[in-house]
Short mmCIF file of C-alpha atoms in Angstrom, two decimals:
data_model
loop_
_atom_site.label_atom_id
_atom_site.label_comp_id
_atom_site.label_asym_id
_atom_site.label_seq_id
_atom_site.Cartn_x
_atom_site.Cartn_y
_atom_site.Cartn_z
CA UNK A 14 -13.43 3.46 -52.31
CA UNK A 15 -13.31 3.07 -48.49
CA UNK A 16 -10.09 4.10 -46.44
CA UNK A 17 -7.83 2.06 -44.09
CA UNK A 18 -7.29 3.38 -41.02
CA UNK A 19 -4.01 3.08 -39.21
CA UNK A 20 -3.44 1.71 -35.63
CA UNK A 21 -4.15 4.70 -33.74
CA UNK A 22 -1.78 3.33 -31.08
CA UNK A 23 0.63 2.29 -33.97
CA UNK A 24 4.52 4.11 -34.00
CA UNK A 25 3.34 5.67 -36.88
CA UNK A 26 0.75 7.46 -35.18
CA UNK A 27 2.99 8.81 -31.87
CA UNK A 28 5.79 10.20 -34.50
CA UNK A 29 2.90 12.17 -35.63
CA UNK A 30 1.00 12.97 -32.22
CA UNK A 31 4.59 14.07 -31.03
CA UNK A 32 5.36 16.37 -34.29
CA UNK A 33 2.11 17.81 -33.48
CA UNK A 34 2.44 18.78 -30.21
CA UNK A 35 5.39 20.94 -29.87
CA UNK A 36 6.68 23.66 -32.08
CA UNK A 37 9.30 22.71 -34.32
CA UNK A 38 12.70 23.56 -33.85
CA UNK A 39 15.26 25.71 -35.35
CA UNK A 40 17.06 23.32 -37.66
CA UNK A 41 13.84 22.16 -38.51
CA UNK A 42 12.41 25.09 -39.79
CA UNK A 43 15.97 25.38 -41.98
CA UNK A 44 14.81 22.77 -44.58
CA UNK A 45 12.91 25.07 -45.68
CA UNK A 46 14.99 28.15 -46.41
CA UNK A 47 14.92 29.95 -49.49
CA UNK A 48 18.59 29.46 -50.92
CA UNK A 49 18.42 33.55 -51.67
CA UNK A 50 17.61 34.18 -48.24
CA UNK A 51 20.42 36.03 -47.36
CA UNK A 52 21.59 37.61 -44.28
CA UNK A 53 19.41 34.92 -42.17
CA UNK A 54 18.79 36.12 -38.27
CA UNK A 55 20.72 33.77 -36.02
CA UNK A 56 18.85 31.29 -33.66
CA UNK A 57 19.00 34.21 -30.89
CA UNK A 58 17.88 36.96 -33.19
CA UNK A 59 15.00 34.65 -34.32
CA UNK A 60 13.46 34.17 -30.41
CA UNK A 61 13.53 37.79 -30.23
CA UNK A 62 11.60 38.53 -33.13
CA UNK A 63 8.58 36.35 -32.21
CA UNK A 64 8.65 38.08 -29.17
CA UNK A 65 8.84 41.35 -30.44
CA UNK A 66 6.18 40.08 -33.24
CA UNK A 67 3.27 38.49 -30.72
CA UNK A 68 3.64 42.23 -28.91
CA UNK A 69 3.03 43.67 -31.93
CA UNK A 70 -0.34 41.34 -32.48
CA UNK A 71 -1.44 42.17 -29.24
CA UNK A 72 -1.58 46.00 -29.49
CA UNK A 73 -2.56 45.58 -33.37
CA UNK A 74 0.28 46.85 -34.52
CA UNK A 75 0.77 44.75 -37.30
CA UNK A 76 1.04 45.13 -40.85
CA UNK A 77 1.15 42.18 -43.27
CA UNK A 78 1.34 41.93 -46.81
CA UNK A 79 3.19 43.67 -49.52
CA UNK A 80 0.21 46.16 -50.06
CA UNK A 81 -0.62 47.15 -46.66
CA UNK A 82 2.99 47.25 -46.16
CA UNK A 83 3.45 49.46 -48.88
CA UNK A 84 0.71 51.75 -48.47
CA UNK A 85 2.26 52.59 -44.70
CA UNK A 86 5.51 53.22 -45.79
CA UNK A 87 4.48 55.70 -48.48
CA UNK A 88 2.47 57.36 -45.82
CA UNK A 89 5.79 57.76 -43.43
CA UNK A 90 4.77 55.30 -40.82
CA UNK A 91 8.54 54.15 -39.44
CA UNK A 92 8.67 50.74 -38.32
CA UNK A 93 10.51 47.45 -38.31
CA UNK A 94 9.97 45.07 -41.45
CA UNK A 95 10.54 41.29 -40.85
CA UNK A 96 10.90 38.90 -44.14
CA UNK A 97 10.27 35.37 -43.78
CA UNK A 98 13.01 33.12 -45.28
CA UNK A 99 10.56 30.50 -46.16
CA UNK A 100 8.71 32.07 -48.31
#
């Protein structure tokens, strides 16, 4: 079977280029809350935390999953945890 391809300079195609580009927004990102996500961080709250979060990359001071996470808190490591509502 052999696929179409679309008009690259088609509307079709700049939706997409355009989604692509830039981050997506707040209310964007709310479609796809967990309904049991509950208290949410407000839209302010939220900027802060990927700040505080891409520090936290850049100095390796990062832990992700439930194990890691998990195996640092039995060990008495204090920190901030961050949830994602998406999940």
């Amino acid at each position: 079977m052999t696929k179409i391809k679309a008009d690259p300079d088609g509307p079709e195609a700049q939706a997409q280029a355009e989604a692509c580009l830039g981050e997506r927004t707040y209310h964007e990102l709310l479609v796809n809350l967990n309904p049991i996500a509950q208290p949410l961080a407000s839209r302010r709250l939220t900027r802060k935390l990927y700040k505080c979060i891409k520090k936290a990359v850049k100095q390796k001071q990062i832990r992700r999953g439930v194990k890691e996470v998990q195996k640092f808190i039995n060990k008495g490591e204090k920190g901030i945890m961050v949830l994602a509502g998406d999940t």
